[in-house]
mmCIF file of C-alpha atoms in Angstrom:
data_model
loop_
_atom_site.group_PDB
_atom_site.id
_atom_site.type_symbol
_atom_site.label_atom_id
_atom_site.label_comp_id
_atom_site.label_asym_id
_atom_site.label_seq_id
_atom_site.Cartn_x
_atom_site.Cartn_y
_atom_site.Cartn_z
ATOM 1 C CA MET A 1 -10.312 -2.808 -25.200
ATOM 2 C CA ARG A 2 -7.492 -0.625 -26.572
ATOM 3 C CA ILE A 3 -6.664 2.666 -24.867
ATOM 4 C CA LYS A 4 -4.462 5.353 -26.393
ATOM 5 C CA ALA A 5 -2.745 7.376 -23.668
ATOM 6 C CA GLY A 6 0.152 9.740 -23.201
ATOM 7 C CA PHE A 7 1.333 13.082 -21.899
ATOM 8 C CA GLN A 8 3.318 16.182 -22.776
ATOM 9 C CA ILE A 9 4.877 18.198 -19.941
ATOM 10 C CA THR A 10 6.947 21.357 -20.417
ATOM 11 C CA TYR A 11 9.369 22.741 -17.821
ATOM 12 C CA ASP A 12 11.360 25.970 -17.950
ATOM 13 C CA CYS A 13 14.569 25.720 -15.888
ATOM 14 C CA PRO A 14 16.680 28.821 -15.126
ATOM 15 C CA ALA A 15 19.708 26.546 -14.675
ATOM 16 C CA PRO A 16 20.479 22.845 -15.267
ATOM 17 C CA THR A 17 18.152 20.969 -12.914
ATOM 18 C CA PRO A 18 18.288 17.289 -11.897
ATOM 19 C CA MET A 19 14.859 15.634 -11.979
ATOM 20 C CA LEU A 20 13.325 12.318 -10.990
ATOM 21 C CA LEU A 21 10.474 11.131 -13.228
ATOM 22 C CA MET A 22 7.798 8.488 -12.580
ATOM 23 C CA LEU A 23 6.095 8.848 -15.928
ATOM 24 C CA ASN A 24 6.299 5.314 -17.274
ATOM 25 C CA VAL A 25 3.548 2.758 -16.967
ATOM 26 C CA HIS A 26 4.130 0.552 -13.915
ATOM 27 C CA PRO A 27 5.999 -2.713 -14.619
ATOM 28 C CA ASP A 28 2.826 -4.630 -13.657
ATOM 29 C CA ARG A 29 1.107 -3.123 -16.721
ATOM 30 C CA GLN A 30 4.034 -3.116 -19.165
ATOM 31 C CA GLY A 31 2.899 -6.444 -20.606
ATOM 32 C CA HIS A 32 -0.371 -4.807 -21.683
ATOM 33 C CA LEU A 33 1.325 -2.264 -23.953
ATOM 34 C CA GLU A 34 1.511 -2.702 -27.731
ATOM 35 C CA ALA A 35 4.927 -0.994 -27.702
ATOM 36 C CA PRO A 36 7.155 0.449 -24.965
ATOM 37 C CA ASP A 37 6.062 3.799 -23.511
ATOM 38 C CA THR A 38 9.430 5.395 -24.169
ATOM 39 C CA ILE A 39 9.926 8.831 -22.609
ATOM 40 C CA ARG A 40 11.050 11.481 -25.107
ATOM 41 C CA ILE A 41 12.734 14.782 -24.266
ATOM 42 C CA ASP A 42 13.313 17.422 -26.941
ATOM 43 C CA ARG A 43 16.782 18.291 -25.645
ATOM 44 C CA ASP A 44 20.135 16.546 -25.851
ATOM 45 C CA VAL A 45 20.047 14.871 -22.429
ATOM 46 C CA ARG A 46 20.809 11.460 -20.963
ATOM 47 C CA LEU A 47 17.945 9.538 -19.346
ATOM 48 C CA SER A 48 18.707 6.622 -17.017
ATOM 49 C CA SER A 49 16.193 4.301 -15.353
ATOM 50 C CA TYR A 50 15.893 2.118 -12.281
ATOM 51 C CA VAL A 51 13.181 0.327 -10.274
ATOM 52 C CA ASP A 52 12.608 1.729 -6.782
ATOM 53 C CA ALA A 53 11.772 -0.041 -3.500
ATOM 54 C CA PHE A 54 8.035 0.008 -4.327
ATOM 55 C CA GLY A 55 8.471 -1.557 -7.771
ATOM 56 C CA ASN A 56 8.011 1.692 -9.708
ATOM 57 C CA LEU A 57 9.958 2.413 -12.893
ATOM 58 C CA CYS A 58 11.841 5.691 -12.315
ATOM 59 C CA SER A 59 13.948 7.848 -14.615
ATOM 60 C CA ARG A 60 16.731 10.307 -13.808
ATOM 61 C CA VAL A 61 17.619 13.267 -15.984
ATOM 62 C CA VAL A 62 19.254 16.688 -15.786
ATOM 63 C CA LEU A 63 17.152 19.182 -17.709
ATOM 64 C CA PRO A 64 19.266 21.964 -19.263
ATOM 65 C CA GLN A 65 18.590 25.645 -18.902
ATOM 66 C CA GLY A 66 15.535 26.786 -20.820
ATOM 67 C CA CYS A 67 12.354 24.980 -21.863
ATOM 68 C CA SER A 68 12.253 21.199 -22.156
ATOM 69 C CA VAL A 69 9.314 19.111 -23.362
ATOM 70 C CA ILE A 70 8.916 15.641 -21.829
ATOM 71 C CA ALA A 71 6.466 13.348 -23.627
ATOM 72 C CA ALA A 72 5.357 9.780 -24.235
ATOM 73 C CA ASP A 73 2.450 8.008 -25.891
ATOM 74 C CA PHE A 74 1.359 4.395 -26.120
ATOM 75 C CA ILE A 75 -1.551 2.027 -26.669
ATOM 76 C CA ALA A 76 -2.564 -0.252 -23.798
ATOM 77 C CA HIS A 77 -4.864 -3.251 -23.737
ATOM 78 C CA ASP A 78 -7.471 -3.431 -20.968
ATOM 79 C CA SER A 79 -10.154 -5.925 -20.029
ATOM 80 C CA GLY A 80 -12.842 -3.241 -20.235
ATOM 81 C CA ALA A 81 -14.230 -4.427 -16.904
ATOM 82 C CA PRO A 82 -14.850 -2.005 -14.029
ATOM 83 C CA ASP A 83 -12.900 -2.227 -10.764
ATOM 84 C CA PRO A 84 -13.856 -5.486 -8.986
ATOM 85 C CA VAL A 85 -16.175 -5.238 -5.979
ATOM 86 C CA LEU A 86 -15.696 -8.027 -3.417
ATOM 87 C CA LEU A 87 -18.299 -7.264 -0.769
ATOM 88 C CA ASN A 88 -17.388 -10.259 1.396
ATOM 89 C CA ALA A 89 -13.608 -9.699 1.329
ATOM 90 C CA PRO A 90 -12.352 -9.858 4.947
ATOM 91 C CA ALA A 91 -9.483 -7.956 6.519
ATOM 92 C CA SER A 92 -6.393 -9.863 7.628
ATOM 93 C CA ARG A 93 -5.182 -10.035 11.207
ATOM 94 C CA ILE A 94 -2.036 -7.981 11.648
ATOM 95 C CA GLU A 95 -0.080 -11.043 12.734
ATOM 96 C CA ASP A 96 -1.008 -12.769 9.454
ATOM 97 C CA LEU A 97 0.098 -9.950 7.129
ATOM 98 C CA PRO A 98 3.065 -10.573 4.804
ATOM 99 C CA ASP A 99 6.225 -8.770 5.849
ATOM 100 C CA ASP A 100 6.189 -6.455 2.820
ATOM 101 C CA VAL A 101 2.631 -5.302 3.620
ATOM 102 C CA ILE A 102 3.319 -4.127 7.187
ATOM 103 C CA VAL A 103 4.877 -0.844 6.025
ATOM 104 C CA PHE A 104 1.477 0.184 4.630
ATOM 105 C CA LEU A 105 0.040 0.218 8.151
ATOM 106 C CA LEU A 106 2.473 2.869 9.332
ATOM 107 C CA GLY A 107 2.187 6.627 9.286
ATOM 108 C CA SER A 108 4.005 8.440 6.472
ATOM 109 C CA ARG A 109 4.728 11.947 5.151
ATOM 110 C CA TYR A 110 1.132 12.822 4.197
ATOM 111 C CA CYS A 111 -0.692 10.188 6.261
ATOM 112 C CA GLU A 112 -0.649 11.126 9.968
ATOM 113 C CA THR A 113 -2.152 8.038 11.563
ATOM 114 C CA ASP A 114 -1.381 9.298 15.073
ATOM 115 C CA THR A 115 -3.340 12.517 14.502
ATOM 116 C CA LEU A 116 -6.384 10.886 12.894
ATOM 117 C CA SER A 117 -6.604 7.662 14.913
ATOM 118 C CA ASP A 118 -9.182 8.910 17.442
ATOM 119 C CA LEU A 119 -11.383 10.280 14.661
ATOM 120 C CA ALA A 120 -11.167 7.031 12.717
ATOM 121 C CA TRP A 121 -12.179 4.866 15.657
ATOM 122 C CA SER A 122 -15.021 7.200 16.595
ATOM 123 C CA LEU A 123 -16.393 7.044 13.051
ATOM 124 C CA PHE A 124 -15.736 3.438 12.068
ATOM 125 C CA GLY A 125 -15.088 1.481 15.258
ATOM 126 C CA ASN A 126 -18.437 -0.338 15.101
ATOM 127 C CA ILE A 127 -17.990 -1.613 11.528
ATOM 128 C CA PRO A 128 -16.572 -5.155 11.144
ATOM 129 C CA PRO A 129 -13.145 -5.146 9.448
ATOM 130 C CA GLY A 130 -13.351 -5.931 5.762
ATOM 131 C CA TRP A 131 -14.737 -4.495 2.536
ATOM 132 C CA ALA A 132 -17.627 -2.712 4.280
ATOM 133 C CA LEU A 133 -15.207 -0.866 6.559
ATOM 134 C CA VAL A 134 -13.056 0.354 3.673
ATOM 135 C CA GLN A 135 -16.159 1.389 1.746
ATOM 136 C CA ALA A 136 -17.397 3.367 4.759
ATOM 137 C CA ILE A 137 -14.050 5.173 4.826
ATOM 138 C CA VAL A 138 -14.329 5.875 1.087
ATOM 139 C CA ASP A 139 -17.863 7.215 1.551
ATOM 140 C CA TYR A 140 -16.760 9.492 4.369
ATOM 141 C CA THR A 141 -13.778 10.817 2.419
ATOM 142 C CA HIS A 142 -15.817 11.330 -0.750
ATOM 143 C CA ASP A 143 -18.416 13.351 1.156
ATOM 144 C CA ARG A 144 -15.922 15.195 3.358
ATOM 145 C CA ILE A 145 -13.763 16.748 0.621
ATOM 146 C CA ALA A 146 -14.991 19.094 -2.104
ATOM 147 C CA PHE A 147 -12.946 18.688 -5.292
ATOM 148 C CA GLY A 148 -11.303 21.643 -6.993
ATOM 149 C CA TYR A 149 -7.966 22.196 -8.749
ATOM 150 C CA ALA A 150 -7.702 25.572 -7.015
ATOM 151 C CA HIS A 151 -7.471 23.669 -3.716
ATOM 152 C CA ALA A 152 -4.282 21.804 -4.698
ATOM 153 C CA ARG A 153 -1.267 22.285 -2.454
ATOM 154 C CA ALA A 154 1.891 20.196 -2.546
ATOM 155 C CA THR A 155 2.296 20.272 1.232
ATOM 156 C CA LYS A 156 -1.280 19.331 2.174
ATOM 157 C CA SER A 157 -1.543 16.315 4.467
ATOM 158 C CA ALA A 158 -4.458 13.991 5.173
ATOM 159 C CA TRP A 159 -5.250 15.796 8.428
ATOM 160 C CA GLN A 160 -5.234 19.175 6.674
ATOM 161 C CA ALA A 161 -7.466 17.879 3.876
ATOM 162 C CA ASN A 162 -9.923 16.583 6.463
ATOM 163 C CA GLU A 163 -9.915 19.925 8.297
ATOM 164 C CA GLU A 164 -10.127 22.116 5.187
ATOM 165 C CA GLN A 165 -12.698 19.828 3.508
ATOM 166 C CA ARG A 166 -11.399 20.547 0.024
ATOM 167 C CA GLY A 167 -8.673 19.223 -2.224
ATOM 168 C CA VAL A 168 -7.768 17.205 -5.301
ATOM 169 C CA CYS A 169 -7.572 13.486 -5.992
ATOM 170 C CA ARG A 170 -4.287 13.016 -4.081
ATOM 171 C CA ASP A 171 -5.946 14.480 -0.970
ATOM 172 C CA TYR A 172 -8.865 12.045 -1.217
ATOM 173 C CA ALA A 173 -6.398 9.171 -1.532
ATOM 174 C CA ASN A 174 -4.143 10.297 1.300
ATOM 175 C CA LEU A 175 -7.070 10.786 3.698
ATOM 176 C CA ALA A 176 -8.690 7.439 2.901
ATOM 177 C CA ILE A 177 -5.330 5.668 3.203
ATOM 178 C CA THR A 178 -4.727 7.239 6.592
ATOM 179 C CA LEU A 179 -8.143 6.270 7.945
ATOM 180 C CA CYS A 180 -7.691 2.685 6.682
ATOM 181 C CA ARG A 181 -4.328 2.411 8.438
ATOM 182 C CA CYS A 182 -5.841 3.812 11.618
ATOM 183 C CA MET A 183 -8.325 0.923 11.461
ATOM 184 C CA ASN A 184 -5.495 -1.627 10.949
ATOM 185 C CA ILE A 185 -6.131 -2.150 7.239
ATOM 186 C CA PRO A 186 -2.984 -1.726 5.080
ATOM 187 C CA ALA A 187 -3.449 0.831 2.317
ATOM 188 C CA ARG A 188 -1.169 2.209 -0.393
ATOM 189 C CA TYR A 189 -1.268 5.187 -2.764
ATOM 190 C CA CYS A 190 -1.612 4.772 -6.546
ATOM 191 C CA THR A 191 -1.309 7.185 -9.436
ATOM 192 C CA GLY A 192 -1.879 6.747 -13.146
ATOM 193 C CA TYR A 193 -4.168 7.347 -16.103
ATOM 194 C CA LEU A 194 -7.947 7.278 -15.699
ATOM 195 C CA GLY A 195 -10.012 8.483 -18.636
ATOM 196 C CA ASP A 196 -13.749 8.978 -19.011
ATOM 197 C CA ILE A 197 -14.375 5.465 -20.312
ATOM 198 C CA GLY A 198 -17.839 4.168 -19.457
ATOM 199 C CA ILE A 199 -19.075 7.478 -18.022
ATOM 200 C CA ALA A 200 -20.428 10.734 -19.405
ATOM 201 C CA PRO A 201 -17.607 12.916 -20.769
ATOM 202 C CA VAL A 202 -16.279 15.398 -18.233
ATOM 203 C CA ASP A 203 -15.852 19.008 -19.357
ATOM 204 C CA ALA A 204 -12.447 19.485 -17.729
ATOM 205 C CA PRO A 205 -8.819 19.089 -18.769
ATOM 206 C CA MET A 206 -7.492 15.539 -18.510
ATOM 207 C CA ASP A 207 -5.108 14.927 -15.613
ATOM 208 C CA PHE A 208 -3.332 12.035 -13.997
ATOM 209 C CA SER A 209 -5.446 10.503 -11.245
ATOM 210 C CA ALA A 210 -4.816 9.198 -7.735
ATOM 211 C CA TRP A 211 -6.592 6.297 -6.051
ATOM 212 C CA PHE A 212 -5.607 3.691 -3.455
ATOM 213 C CA GLU A 213 -5.452 -0.004 -2.767
ATOM 214 C CA ALA A 214 -6.444 -1.695 0.487
ATOM 215 C CA TYR A 215 -5.155 -5.123 1.503
ATOM 216 C CA LEU A 216 -8.194 -7.398 1.899
ATOM 217 C CA ASP A 217 -8.636 -11.159 1.635
ATOM 218 C CA GLY A 218 -4.943 -11.686 0.952
ATOM 219 C CA GLY A 219 -4.626 -9.225 -1.934
ATOM 220 C CA TRP A 220 -4.624 -5.557 -2.926
ATOM 221 C CA ARG A 221 -8.068 -4.190 -3.874
ATOM 222 C CA THR A 222 -8.761 -0.947 -5.759
ATOM 223 C CA PHE A 223 -10.752 1.903 -4.191
ATOM 224 C CA ASP A 224 -11.277 5.471 -5.402
ATOM 225 C CA ALA A 225 -12.395 7.999 -2.795
ATOM 226 C CA ARG A 226 -12.703 10.854 -5.254
ATOM 227 C CA HIS A 227 -15.067 9.145 -7.685
ATOM 228 C CA ASN A 228 -16.519 6.536 -5.292
ATOM 229 C CA THR A 229 -17.642 4.235 -8.072
ATOM 230 C CA PRO A 230 -15.972 1.386 -9.984
ATOM 231 C CA ARG A 231 -14.237 2.733 -13.080
ATOM 232 C CA ILE A 232 -12.907 1.268 -16.324
ATOM 233 C CA GLY A 233 -9.440 1.585 -17.815
ATOM 234 C CA ARG A 234 -7.073 2.493 -14.990
ATOM 235 C CA ILE A 235 -3.444 2.425 -16.170
ATOM 236 C CA LEU A 236 -1.161 2.319 -13.148
ATOM 237 C CA MET A 237 2.071 4.334 -13.147
ATOM 238 C CA ALA A 238 3.302 4.237 -9.548
ATOM 239 C CA ARG A 239 2.493 3.039 -6.035
ATOM 240 C CA GLY A 240 3.836 3.988 -2.622
ATOM 241 C CA ARG A 241 3.077 4.885 0.976
ATOM 242 C CA ASP A 242 1.544 8.223 -0.050
ATOM 243 C CA ALA A 243 1.928 10.972 -2.665
ATOM 244 C CA THR A 244 5.624 11.380 -1.807
ATOM 245 C CA ASP A 245 6.553 7.955 -3.158
ATOM 246 C CA ALA A 246 4.517 8.311 -6.354
ATOM 247 C CA ALA A 247 5.182 11.906 -7.430
ATOM 248 C CA ILE A 248 5.215 11.993 -11.243
ATOM 249 C CA THR A 249 8.102 14.499 -11.240
ATOM 250 C CA THR A 250 10.500 15.689 -8.551
ATOM 251 C CA ALA A 251 12.816 18.616 -9.320
ATOM 252 C CA PHE A 252 15.987 19.168 -7.324
ATOM 253 C CA GLY A 253 16.065 22.875 -8.087
ATOM 254 C CA PRO A 254 13.815 25.538 -9.665
ATOM 255 C CA ALA A 255 11.667 24.280 -12.542
ATOM 256 C CA LEU A 256 8.620 26.222 -13.733
ATOM 257 C CA LEU A 257 5.785 24.122 -15.138
ATOM 258 C CA GLN A 258 4.852 25.726 -18.469
ATOM 259 C CA GLY A 259 2.619 23.096 -20.023
ATOM 260 C CA PHE A 260 0.761 19.960 -18.958
ATOM 261 C CA VAL A 261 -1.347 17.777 -21.242
ATOM 262 C CA VAL A 262 -2.575 14.234 -20.519
ATOM 263 C CA LYS A 263 -4.627 12.141 -22.945
ATOM 264 C CA THR A 264 -6.513 8.881 -22.388
ATOM 265 C CA ASP A 265 -8.936 7.740 -25.081
ATOM 266 C CA GLU A 266 -10.625 4.469 -25.951
ATOM 267 C CA LEU A 267 -9.872 3.386 -29.502
#
């Protein structure tokens, strides 16, 4: 399967503003691209790149005063298969986890494991650790939160999403991640492209999506608490402990979002 994807984001800056971008396809998926997903900016600026501690490809730029359009487009190859479902995948004992996985058991900016631990154990303490436990957490999160773009808030944490019972895809991911960690299952946040491939078209503007991965049976497995069904054609951009580590843009100063278009289409 070939997928044509890309974005166009417009910012209006009242003064030169440094920005951090995570808008490239993740290095794990770069080999699936027909050509590099080069970021373009319609201003005379210098863009530099580096790979962060979570393996994400990041770019640094100073946007000048006024409007700047950031864009990229590419064609990616995909297997066309839905997310794998491994019903018998067991959880690992904490003492057997690889060193680089341990960090995904800890609390983080949006994932307050200490606050939600009692709730998690009361809800899921009788479920054997493994795929069924993670799926129970996904089911709870999917049913607990009502989706709506009007409910988006950059400061919303997993505990707040659980209390308010509304949010966007990042809130579903952060809550499910937190509950997994409370139950001693490592979980990490993911963001990227997810189009309407294999499902009925959705009458809503395309957006980047957030999902998560849980560490089961010695590997990272994909789960999606917002959609709660295996999907086709995910194109990963970034991973991290929570939404902080995988923010698509971070402005170090005032920057007004003036336009936001994301496209993901099967060719």
